[in-house]
Short mmCIF file of C-alpha atoms and ligand atoms in Angstrom, two decimals:
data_model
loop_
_atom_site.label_atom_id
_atom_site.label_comp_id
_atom_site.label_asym_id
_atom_site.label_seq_id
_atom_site.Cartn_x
_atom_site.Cartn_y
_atom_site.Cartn_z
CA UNK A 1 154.76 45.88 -58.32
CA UNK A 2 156.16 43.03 -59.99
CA UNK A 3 154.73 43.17 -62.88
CA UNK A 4 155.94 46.66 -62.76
CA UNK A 5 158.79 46.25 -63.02
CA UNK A 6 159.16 43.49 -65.49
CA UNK A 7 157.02 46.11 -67.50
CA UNK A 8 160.00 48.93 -66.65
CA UNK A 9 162.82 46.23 -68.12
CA UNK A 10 161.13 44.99 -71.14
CA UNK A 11 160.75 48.98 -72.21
CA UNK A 12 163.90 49.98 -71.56
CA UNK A 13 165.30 46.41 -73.65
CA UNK A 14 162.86 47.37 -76.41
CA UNK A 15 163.70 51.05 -76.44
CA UNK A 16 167.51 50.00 -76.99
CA UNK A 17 166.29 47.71 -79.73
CA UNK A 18 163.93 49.70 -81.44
CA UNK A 19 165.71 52.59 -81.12
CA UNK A 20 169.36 52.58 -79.39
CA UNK A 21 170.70 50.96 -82.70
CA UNK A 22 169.07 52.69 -85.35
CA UNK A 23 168.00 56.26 -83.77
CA UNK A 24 170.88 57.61 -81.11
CA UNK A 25 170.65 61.13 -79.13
CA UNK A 26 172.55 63.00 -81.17
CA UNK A 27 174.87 64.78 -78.57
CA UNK A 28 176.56 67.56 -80.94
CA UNK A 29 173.05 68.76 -82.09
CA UNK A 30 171.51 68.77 -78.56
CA UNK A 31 174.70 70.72 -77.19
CA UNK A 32 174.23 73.49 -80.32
CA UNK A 33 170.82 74.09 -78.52
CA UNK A 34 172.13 74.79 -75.22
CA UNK A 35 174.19 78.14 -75.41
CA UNK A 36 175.56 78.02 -72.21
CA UNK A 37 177.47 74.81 -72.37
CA UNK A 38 180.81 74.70 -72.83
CA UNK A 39 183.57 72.42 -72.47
CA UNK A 40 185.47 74.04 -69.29
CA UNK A 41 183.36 72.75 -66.88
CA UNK A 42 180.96 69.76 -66.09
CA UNK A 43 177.92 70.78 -65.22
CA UNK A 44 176.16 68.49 -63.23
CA UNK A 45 173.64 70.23 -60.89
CA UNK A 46 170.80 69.80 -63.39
CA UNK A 47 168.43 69.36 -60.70
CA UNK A 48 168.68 72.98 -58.98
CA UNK A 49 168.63 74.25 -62.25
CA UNK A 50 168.80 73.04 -66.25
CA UNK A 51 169.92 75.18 -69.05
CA UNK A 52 168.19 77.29 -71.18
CA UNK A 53 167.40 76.29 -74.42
CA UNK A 54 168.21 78.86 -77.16
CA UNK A 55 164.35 78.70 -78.48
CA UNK A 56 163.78 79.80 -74.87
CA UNK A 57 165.95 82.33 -75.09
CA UNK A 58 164.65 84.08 -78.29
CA UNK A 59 161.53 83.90 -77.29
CA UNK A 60 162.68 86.06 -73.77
CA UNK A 61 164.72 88.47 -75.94
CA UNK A 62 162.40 89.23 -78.59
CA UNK A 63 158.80 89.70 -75.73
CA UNK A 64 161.28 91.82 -73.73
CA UNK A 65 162.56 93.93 -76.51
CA UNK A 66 159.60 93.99 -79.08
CA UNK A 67 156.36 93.09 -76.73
CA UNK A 68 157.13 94.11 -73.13
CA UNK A 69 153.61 96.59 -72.49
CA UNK A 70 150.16 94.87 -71.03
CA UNK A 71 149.13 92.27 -73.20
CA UNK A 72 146.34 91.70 -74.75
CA UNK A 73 144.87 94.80 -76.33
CA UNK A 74 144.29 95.17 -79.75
CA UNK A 75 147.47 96.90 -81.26
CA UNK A 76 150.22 95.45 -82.44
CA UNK A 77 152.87 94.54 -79.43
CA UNK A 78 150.21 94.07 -77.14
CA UNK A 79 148.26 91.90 -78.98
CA UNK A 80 151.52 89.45 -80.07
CA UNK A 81 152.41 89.25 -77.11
CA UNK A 82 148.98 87.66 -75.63
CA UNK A 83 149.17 85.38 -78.54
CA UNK A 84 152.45 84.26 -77.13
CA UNK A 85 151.65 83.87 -74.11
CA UNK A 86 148.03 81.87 -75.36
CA UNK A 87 150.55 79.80 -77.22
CA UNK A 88 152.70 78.46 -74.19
CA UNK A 89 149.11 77.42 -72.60
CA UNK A 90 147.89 76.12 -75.79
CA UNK A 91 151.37 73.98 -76.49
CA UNK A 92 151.95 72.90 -72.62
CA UNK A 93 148.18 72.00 -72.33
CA UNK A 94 148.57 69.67 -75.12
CA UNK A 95 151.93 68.26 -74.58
CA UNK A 96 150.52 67.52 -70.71
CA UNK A 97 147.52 66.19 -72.68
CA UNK A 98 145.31 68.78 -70.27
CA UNK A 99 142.76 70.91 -71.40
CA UNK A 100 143.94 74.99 -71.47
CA UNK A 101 141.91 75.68 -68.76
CA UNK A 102 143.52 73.05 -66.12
CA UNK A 103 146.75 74.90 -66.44
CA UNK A 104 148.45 77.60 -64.29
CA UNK A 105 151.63 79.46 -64.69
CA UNK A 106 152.91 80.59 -61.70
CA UNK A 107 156.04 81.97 -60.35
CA UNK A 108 157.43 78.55 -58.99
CA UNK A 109 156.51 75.00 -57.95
CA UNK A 110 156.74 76.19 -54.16
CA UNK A 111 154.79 79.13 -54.60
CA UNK A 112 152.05 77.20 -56.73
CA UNK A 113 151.51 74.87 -54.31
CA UNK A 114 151.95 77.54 -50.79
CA UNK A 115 148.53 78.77 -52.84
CA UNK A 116 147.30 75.30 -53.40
CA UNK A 117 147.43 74.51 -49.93
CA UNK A 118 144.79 78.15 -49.17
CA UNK A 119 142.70 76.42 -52.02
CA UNK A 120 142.71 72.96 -50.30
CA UNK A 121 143.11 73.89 -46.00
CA UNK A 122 139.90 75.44 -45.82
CA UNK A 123 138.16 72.01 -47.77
CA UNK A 124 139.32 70.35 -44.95
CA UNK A 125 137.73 69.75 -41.73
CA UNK A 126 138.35 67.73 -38.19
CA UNK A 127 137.28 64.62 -39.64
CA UNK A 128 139.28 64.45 -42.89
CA UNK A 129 142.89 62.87 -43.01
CA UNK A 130 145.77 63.73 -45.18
CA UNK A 131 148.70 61.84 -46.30
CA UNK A 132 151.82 63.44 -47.04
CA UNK A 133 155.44 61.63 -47.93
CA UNK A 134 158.64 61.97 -46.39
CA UNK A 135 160.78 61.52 -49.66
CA UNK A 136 158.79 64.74 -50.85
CA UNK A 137 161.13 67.76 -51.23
CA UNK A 138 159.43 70.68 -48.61
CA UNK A 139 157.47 72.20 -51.67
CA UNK A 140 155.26 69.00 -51.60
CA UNK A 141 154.59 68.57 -47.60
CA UNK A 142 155.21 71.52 -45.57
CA UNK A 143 152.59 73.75 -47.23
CA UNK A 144 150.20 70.76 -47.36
CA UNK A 145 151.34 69.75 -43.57
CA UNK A 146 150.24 72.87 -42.21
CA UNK A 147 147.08 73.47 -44.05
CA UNK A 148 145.60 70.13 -42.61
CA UNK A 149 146.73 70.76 -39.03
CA UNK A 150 145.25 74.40 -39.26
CA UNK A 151 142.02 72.82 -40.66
CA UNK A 152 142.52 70.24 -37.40
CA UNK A 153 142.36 66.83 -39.99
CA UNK A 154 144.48 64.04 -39.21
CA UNK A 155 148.17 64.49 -41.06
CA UNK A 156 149.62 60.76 -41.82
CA UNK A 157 153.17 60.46 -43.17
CA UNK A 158 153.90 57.75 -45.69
CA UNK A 159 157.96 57.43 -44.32
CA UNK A 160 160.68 56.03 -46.67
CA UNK A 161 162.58 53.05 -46.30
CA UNK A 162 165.61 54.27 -43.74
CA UNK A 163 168.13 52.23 -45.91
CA UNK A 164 167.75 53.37 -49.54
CA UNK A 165 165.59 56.23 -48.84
CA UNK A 166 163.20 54.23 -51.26
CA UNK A 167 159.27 54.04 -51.05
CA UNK A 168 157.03 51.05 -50.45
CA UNK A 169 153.63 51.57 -51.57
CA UNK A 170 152.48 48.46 -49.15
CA UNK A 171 153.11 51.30 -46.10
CA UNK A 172 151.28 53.84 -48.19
CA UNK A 173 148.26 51.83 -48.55
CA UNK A 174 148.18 50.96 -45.08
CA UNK A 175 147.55 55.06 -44.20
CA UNK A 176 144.53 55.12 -46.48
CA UNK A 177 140.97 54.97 -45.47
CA UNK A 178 137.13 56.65 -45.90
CA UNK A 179 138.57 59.24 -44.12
CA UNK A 180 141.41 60.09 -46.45
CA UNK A 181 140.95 63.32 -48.36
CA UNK A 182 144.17 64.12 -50.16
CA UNK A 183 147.28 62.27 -50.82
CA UNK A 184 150.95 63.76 -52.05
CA UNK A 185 154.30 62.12 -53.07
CA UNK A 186 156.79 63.10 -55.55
CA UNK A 187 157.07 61.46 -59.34
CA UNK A 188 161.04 61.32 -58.23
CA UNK A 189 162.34 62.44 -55.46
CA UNK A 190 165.50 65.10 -55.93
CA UNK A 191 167.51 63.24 -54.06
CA UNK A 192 166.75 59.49 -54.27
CA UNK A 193 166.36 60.02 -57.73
CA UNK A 194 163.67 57.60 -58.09
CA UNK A 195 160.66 57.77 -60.74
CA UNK A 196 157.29 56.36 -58.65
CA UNK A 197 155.14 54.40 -59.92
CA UNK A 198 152.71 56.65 -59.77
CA UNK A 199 149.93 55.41 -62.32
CA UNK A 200 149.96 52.18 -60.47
CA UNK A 201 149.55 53.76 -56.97
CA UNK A 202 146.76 56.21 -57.73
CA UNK A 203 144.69 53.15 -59.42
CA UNK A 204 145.67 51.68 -56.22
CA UNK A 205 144.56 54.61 -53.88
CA UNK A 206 141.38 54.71 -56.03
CA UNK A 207 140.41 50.83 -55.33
CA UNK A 208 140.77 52.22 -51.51
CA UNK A 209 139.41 55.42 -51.22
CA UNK A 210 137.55 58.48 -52.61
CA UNK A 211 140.97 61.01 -51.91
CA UNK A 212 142.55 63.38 -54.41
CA UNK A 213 146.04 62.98 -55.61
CA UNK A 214 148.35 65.63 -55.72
CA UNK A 215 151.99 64.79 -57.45
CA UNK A 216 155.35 66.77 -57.48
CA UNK A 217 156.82 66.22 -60.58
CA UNK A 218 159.75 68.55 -60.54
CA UNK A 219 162.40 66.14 -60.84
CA UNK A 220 160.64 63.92 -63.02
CA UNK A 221 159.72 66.10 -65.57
CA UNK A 222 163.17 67.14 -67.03
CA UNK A 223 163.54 63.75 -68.12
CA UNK A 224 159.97 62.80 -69.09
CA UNK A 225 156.88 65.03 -70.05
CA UNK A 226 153.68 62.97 -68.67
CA UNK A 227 150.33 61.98 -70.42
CA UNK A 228 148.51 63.35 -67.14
CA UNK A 229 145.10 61.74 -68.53
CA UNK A 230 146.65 58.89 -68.35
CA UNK A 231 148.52 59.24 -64.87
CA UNK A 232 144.99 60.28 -63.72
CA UNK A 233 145.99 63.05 -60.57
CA UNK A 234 144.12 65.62 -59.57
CA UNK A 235 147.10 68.01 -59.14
CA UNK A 236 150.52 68.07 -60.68
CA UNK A 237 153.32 70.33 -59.67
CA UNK A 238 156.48 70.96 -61.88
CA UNK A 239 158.96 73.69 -62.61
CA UNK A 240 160.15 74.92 -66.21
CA UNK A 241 163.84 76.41 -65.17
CA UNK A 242 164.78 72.70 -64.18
CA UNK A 243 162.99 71.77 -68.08
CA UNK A 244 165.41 74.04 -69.90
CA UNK A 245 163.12 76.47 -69.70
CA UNK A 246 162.05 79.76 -67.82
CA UNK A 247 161.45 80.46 -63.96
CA UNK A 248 158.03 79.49 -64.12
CA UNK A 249 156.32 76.84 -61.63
CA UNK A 250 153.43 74.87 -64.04
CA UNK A 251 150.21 74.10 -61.85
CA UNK A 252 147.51 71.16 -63.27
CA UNK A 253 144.70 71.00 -61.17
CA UNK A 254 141.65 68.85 -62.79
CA UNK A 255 138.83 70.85 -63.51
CA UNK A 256 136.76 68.95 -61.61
CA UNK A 257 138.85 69.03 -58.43
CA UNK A 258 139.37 73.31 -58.65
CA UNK A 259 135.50 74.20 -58.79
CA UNK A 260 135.07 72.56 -55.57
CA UNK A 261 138.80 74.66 -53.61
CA UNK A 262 138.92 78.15 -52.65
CA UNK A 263 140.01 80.55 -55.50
CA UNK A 264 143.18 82.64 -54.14
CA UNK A 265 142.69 85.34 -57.02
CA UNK A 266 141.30 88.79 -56.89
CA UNK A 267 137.73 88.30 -56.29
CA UNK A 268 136.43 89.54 -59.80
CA UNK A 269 139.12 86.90 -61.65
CA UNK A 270 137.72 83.93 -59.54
CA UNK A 271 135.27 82.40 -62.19
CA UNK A 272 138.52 82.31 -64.67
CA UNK A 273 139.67 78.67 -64.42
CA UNK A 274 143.51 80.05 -65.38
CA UNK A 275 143.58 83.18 -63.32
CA UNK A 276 141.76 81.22 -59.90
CA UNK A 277 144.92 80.23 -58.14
CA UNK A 278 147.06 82.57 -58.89
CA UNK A 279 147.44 85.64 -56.95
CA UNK A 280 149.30 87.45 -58.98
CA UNK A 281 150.02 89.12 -62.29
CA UNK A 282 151.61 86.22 -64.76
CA UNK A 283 155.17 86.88 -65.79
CA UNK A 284 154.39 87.48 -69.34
CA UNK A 285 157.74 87.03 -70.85
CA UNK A 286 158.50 84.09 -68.79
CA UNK A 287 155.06 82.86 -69.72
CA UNK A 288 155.83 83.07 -73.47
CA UNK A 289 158.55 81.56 -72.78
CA UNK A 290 157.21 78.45 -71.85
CA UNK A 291 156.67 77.72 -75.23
CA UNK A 292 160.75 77.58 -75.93
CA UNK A 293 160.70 74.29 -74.42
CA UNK A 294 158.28 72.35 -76.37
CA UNK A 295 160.00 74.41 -79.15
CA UNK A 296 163.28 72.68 -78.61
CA UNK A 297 161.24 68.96 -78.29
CA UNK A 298 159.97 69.68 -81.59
CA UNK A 299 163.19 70.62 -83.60
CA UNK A 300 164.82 67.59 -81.47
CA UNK A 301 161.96 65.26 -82.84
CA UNK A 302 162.57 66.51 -85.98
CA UNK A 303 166.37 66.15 -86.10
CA UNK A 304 165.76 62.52 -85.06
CA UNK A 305 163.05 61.86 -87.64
CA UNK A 306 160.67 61.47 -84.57
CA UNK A 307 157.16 61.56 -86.34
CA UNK A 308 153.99 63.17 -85.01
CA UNK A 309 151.34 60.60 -85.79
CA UNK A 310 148.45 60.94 -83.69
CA UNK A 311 149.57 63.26 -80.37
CA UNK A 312 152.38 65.85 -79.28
CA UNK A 313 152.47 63.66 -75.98
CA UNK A 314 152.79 60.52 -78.17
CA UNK A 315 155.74 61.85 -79.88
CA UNK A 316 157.35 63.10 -76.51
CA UNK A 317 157.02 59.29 -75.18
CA UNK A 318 159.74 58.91 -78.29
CA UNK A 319 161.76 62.05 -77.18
CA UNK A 320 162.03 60.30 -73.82
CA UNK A 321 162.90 57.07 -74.71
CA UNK A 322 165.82 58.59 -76.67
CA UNK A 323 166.63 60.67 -73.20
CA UNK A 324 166.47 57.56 -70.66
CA UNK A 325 168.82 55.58 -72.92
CA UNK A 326 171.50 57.97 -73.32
CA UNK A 327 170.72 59.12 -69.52
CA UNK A 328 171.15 55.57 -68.56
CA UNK A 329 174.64 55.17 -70.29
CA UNK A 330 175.41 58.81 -68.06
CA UNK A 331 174.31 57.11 -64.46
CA UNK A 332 175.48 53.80 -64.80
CA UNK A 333 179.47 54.72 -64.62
CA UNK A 334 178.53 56.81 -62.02
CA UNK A 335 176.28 54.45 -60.04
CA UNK A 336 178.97 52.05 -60.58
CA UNK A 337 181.80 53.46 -58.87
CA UNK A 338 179.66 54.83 -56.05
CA UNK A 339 178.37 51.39 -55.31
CA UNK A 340 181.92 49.85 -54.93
CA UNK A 341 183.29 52.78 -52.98
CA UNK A 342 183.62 51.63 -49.24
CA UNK A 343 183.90 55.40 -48.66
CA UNK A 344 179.73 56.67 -49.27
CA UNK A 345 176.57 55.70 -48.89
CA UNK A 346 174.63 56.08 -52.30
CA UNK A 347 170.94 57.13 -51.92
CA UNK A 348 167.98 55.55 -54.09
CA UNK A 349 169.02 52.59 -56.04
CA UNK A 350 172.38 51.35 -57.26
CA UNK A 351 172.00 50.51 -60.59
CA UNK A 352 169.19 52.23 -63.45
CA UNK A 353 168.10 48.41 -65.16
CA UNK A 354 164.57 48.84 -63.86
CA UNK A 355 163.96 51.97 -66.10
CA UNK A 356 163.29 54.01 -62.97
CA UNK A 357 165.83 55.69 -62.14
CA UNK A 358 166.66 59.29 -62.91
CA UNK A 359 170.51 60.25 -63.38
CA UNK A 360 170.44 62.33 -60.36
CA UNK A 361 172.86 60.96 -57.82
CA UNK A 362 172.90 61.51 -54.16
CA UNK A 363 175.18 60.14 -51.50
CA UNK A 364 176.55 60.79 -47.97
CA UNK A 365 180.52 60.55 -47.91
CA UNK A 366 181.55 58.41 -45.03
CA UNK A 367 184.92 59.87 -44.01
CA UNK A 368 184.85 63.55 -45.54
CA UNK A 369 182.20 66.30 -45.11
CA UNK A 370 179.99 66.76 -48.35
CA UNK A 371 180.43 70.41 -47.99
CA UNK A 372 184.73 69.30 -48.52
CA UNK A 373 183.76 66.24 -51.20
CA UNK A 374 181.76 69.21 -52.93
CA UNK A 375 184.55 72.30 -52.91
CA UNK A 376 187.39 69.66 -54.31
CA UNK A 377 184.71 68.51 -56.90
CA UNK A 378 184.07 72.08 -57.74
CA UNK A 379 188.07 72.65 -57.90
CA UNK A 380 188.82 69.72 -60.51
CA UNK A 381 186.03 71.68 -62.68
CA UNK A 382 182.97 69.40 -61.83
CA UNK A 383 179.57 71.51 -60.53
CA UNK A 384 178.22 69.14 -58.50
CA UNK A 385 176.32 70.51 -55.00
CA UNK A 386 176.28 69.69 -51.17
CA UNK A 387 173.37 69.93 -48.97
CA UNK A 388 169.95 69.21 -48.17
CA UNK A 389 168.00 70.61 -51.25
CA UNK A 390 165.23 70.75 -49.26
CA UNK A 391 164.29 67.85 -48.77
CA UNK A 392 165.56 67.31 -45.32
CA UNK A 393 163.18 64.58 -43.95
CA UNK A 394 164.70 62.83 -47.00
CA UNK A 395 167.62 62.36 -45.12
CA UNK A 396 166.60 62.87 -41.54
CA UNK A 397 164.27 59.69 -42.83
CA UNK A 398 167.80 57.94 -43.26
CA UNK A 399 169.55 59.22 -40.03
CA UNK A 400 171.68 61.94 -42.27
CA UNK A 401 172.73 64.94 -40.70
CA UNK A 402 170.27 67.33 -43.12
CA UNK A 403 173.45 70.26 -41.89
CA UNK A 404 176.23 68.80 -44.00
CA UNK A 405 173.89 67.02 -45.92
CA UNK A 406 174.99 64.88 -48.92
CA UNK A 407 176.42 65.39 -52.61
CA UNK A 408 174.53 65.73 -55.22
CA UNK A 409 175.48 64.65 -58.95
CA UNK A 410 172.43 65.41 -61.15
CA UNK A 411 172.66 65.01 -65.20
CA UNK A 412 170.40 65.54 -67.96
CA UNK A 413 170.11 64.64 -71.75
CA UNK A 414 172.50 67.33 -72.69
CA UNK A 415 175.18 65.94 -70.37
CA UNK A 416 178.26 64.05 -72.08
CA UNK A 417 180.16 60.33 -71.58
CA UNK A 418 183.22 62.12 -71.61
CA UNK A 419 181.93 64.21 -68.62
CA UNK A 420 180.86 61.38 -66.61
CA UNK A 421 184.50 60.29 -67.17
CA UNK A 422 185.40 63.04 -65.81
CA UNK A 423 183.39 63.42 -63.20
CA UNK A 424 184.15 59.66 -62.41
CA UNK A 425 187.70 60.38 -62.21
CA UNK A 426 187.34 63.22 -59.81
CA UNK A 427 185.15 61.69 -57.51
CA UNK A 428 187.99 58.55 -57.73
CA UNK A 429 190.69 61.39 -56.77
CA UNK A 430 188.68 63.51 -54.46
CA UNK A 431 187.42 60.21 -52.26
CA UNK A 432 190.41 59.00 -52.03
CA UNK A 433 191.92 61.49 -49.42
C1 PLP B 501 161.53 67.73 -56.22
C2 PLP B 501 161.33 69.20 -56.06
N1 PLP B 501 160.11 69.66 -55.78
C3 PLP B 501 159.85 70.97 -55.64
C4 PLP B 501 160.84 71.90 -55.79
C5 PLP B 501 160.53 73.35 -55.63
O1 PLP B 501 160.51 73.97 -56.88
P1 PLP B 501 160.61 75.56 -57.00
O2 PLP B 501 162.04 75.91 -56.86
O3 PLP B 501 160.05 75.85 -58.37
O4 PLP B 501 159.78 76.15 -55.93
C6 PLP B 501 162.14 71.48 -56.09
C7 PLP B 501 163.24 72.46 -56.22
O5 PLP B 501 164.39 72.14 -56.20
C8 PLP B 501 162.38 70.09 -56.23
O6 PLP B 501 163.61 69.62 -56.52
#
């Protein structure tokens, strides 16, 4: 853990070195990509929802004016439009460092992993044990949760720390034993806005036991695009509209791991690796679309003379080192001010100098309701949220009341220092009475 972490800060102090100096985000050019912004209004509720790239975009426009009949079949529209749609698999699959066939699109993360949890329940018996994580948002534990207790298995919780709403992996480790069949946490929770070490703690679940890993990467992956070799899960969850991209929920399960679950497609599509867990009919436009996004990495590595030497994933590792230094610059204002305020309690870690911290920003105001921090916030111009997000044992796990919930200030790459000033300012004036 330790090592870790010294890991985390010698990356991010190399990162500014190697790059902060000589190679910055360049902020006009990544706002020219992003039609929708626009200078009236901070956005800052990333996590429910990114952008949409303009590569996305025409991508969307052009399928839905030009290719919008059954893909697939030999003539002309038809036939473009299953190359598109091969394309997104072909690009994602790469970028994920997957093979094609390991990929689903589906129609979101919580519907991809509702099916998931048919594939898996019936695996299951009275013996097995599962271990599911309180800092998950519901996508990642309900669907699982129920699908062991049908199956009768043994559901273990790996709880937060009440304080922070932060993980220790000591607790986790503790749950695991021959027994264990499955284990899910998030990459980042939405709301603590912590990235998990989660290389480290599936070698560690490996040293203990033979279980599979399944990983919610949803709020992680706006801000980093995984080697998943290397992260070596056996499922990974994540959802394109919060990646600047379309509503479309991307499911990796490792070929190895989906031969032995339950397909959950029509019964003549089962032995099709890409069609077996998912029930329905892609969205093909949205599906095409997926390619806008890796799209939009490429002409950003290009702008900033990011080279492809050996792999697309390679190369991203540079597009995110760019991101988590200007992302860092966003948070730490923010983090700042929350931490001195006697007037909230700040979720997740104070500060982002471990390199594991994503700029989305939860806390609990201590003498006004979120729901009335949120609607003044909203009135100075500033789109932040109030609420749960779904991920109410987060804060149940930290006595919160999950009904008013807590405020939620969640940036991306594409967000500005002159809107955190603003957004520092009006949390400065909106706390104060
Ligand atoms: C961390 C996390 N996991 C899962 C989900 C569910 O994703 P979807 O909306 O695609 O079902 C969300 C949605 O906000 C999320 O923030």
């Amino acid at each position: 853990m330790i090592f870790f972490k010294a890991m985390s800060i010698f990356g991010i102090l190399a990162d500014a070195i190697m790059m902060g100096e000589k190679v910055k985000l360049d902020i006009d050019f990544v706002r020219e990509q992003f039609p929708q912004s626009n200078e009236d209004y901070v956005y800052c509720s990333n996590a429910g929802g990114s952008f949409v790239a303009r590569q996305v975009l025409e991508i969307l426009e052009d399928f839905n004016r030009y290719k919008r009949i059954q893909p697939y079949s030999p003539f002309s529209p038809s036939r473009e439009g299953g190359e598109l749609m091969d394309r997104a698999r072909g690009l994602w699959a790469d970028a994920l460092n997957i093979k094609e066939d390991e990929l689903t699109f589906g129609p979101s993360t919580s519907s991809n992993s509702y099916v998931m949890a048919q594939a898996i329940g019936p695996t299951l018996t009275k013996q097995d044990e599962i271990v599911v994580c309180q800092q998950d948002h519901e996508a990642n534990h309900g669907a699982w949760r129920r699908a062991g207790e049908r199956s009768g298995a043994t559901v273990r919780e790996w709880r937060l720390l009440p304080e922070t709403g932060l993980l220790d992996t000591a607790d986790l480790y503790e749950l695991l034993n021959e027994k264990t069949r499955w284990v899910f946490f998030p990459h980042c929770s939405n709301l603590v806005g912590t990235t998990n070490p989660v290389r480290d703690i599936i070698e560690e679940i490996r040293n203990r036991c033979d279980a599979f890993v399944g990983v919610d990467g949803v709020a992680h992956v706006p801000h980093h695009v995984p080697d998943l070799k290397a992260l070596d899960c056996d499922l990974y969850l994540f959802s394109l509209y919060k990646v600047f991209g379309p509503h479309q929920g991307v499911l990796y399960v490792r070929s190895s791991v989906g031969d032995k679950l339950v397909a959950q497609s029509h019964h003549f599509l089962t032995k099709e690796p890409t069609k077996r867990f998912n029930p329905a009919g892609p969205q093909h436009a949205e599906v095409a679309a997926c390619a806008g996004v890796l799209d939009y990495f490429r002409s950003f590595m290009a702008h900033h003379n990011i080279v492809e030497h050996d792999s697309f994933n390679h190369a991203l590792q540079e597009v995110r080192r760019l991101f988590a230094i200007h992302e860092k610059k966003l948070a730490t204002p923010i983090l700042e001010f929350l931490r001195q305020s006697s007037k909230v309690q700040l979720l997740g870690k104070p500060h982002c100098e471990d390199g594991d911290r994503a700029p989305t920003i939860a806390f609990r105001p201590l003498k006004q309701a979120s729901e009335q921090v949120t609607r003044k916030m909203n009135m100075l111009g500033i789109g932040a949220e109030h609420g749960d997000f779904y991920a109410g044992r987060v804060l149940k796990g930290m006595s919160i009341d999950p009904s008013d919930g807590v405020v939620r200030i969640s940036l991306v790459h594409y967000n500005t220092e002159d809107e955190v000033n603003t957004i520092v300012a009006g949390l400065d004036r909106t706390l104060a009475g």
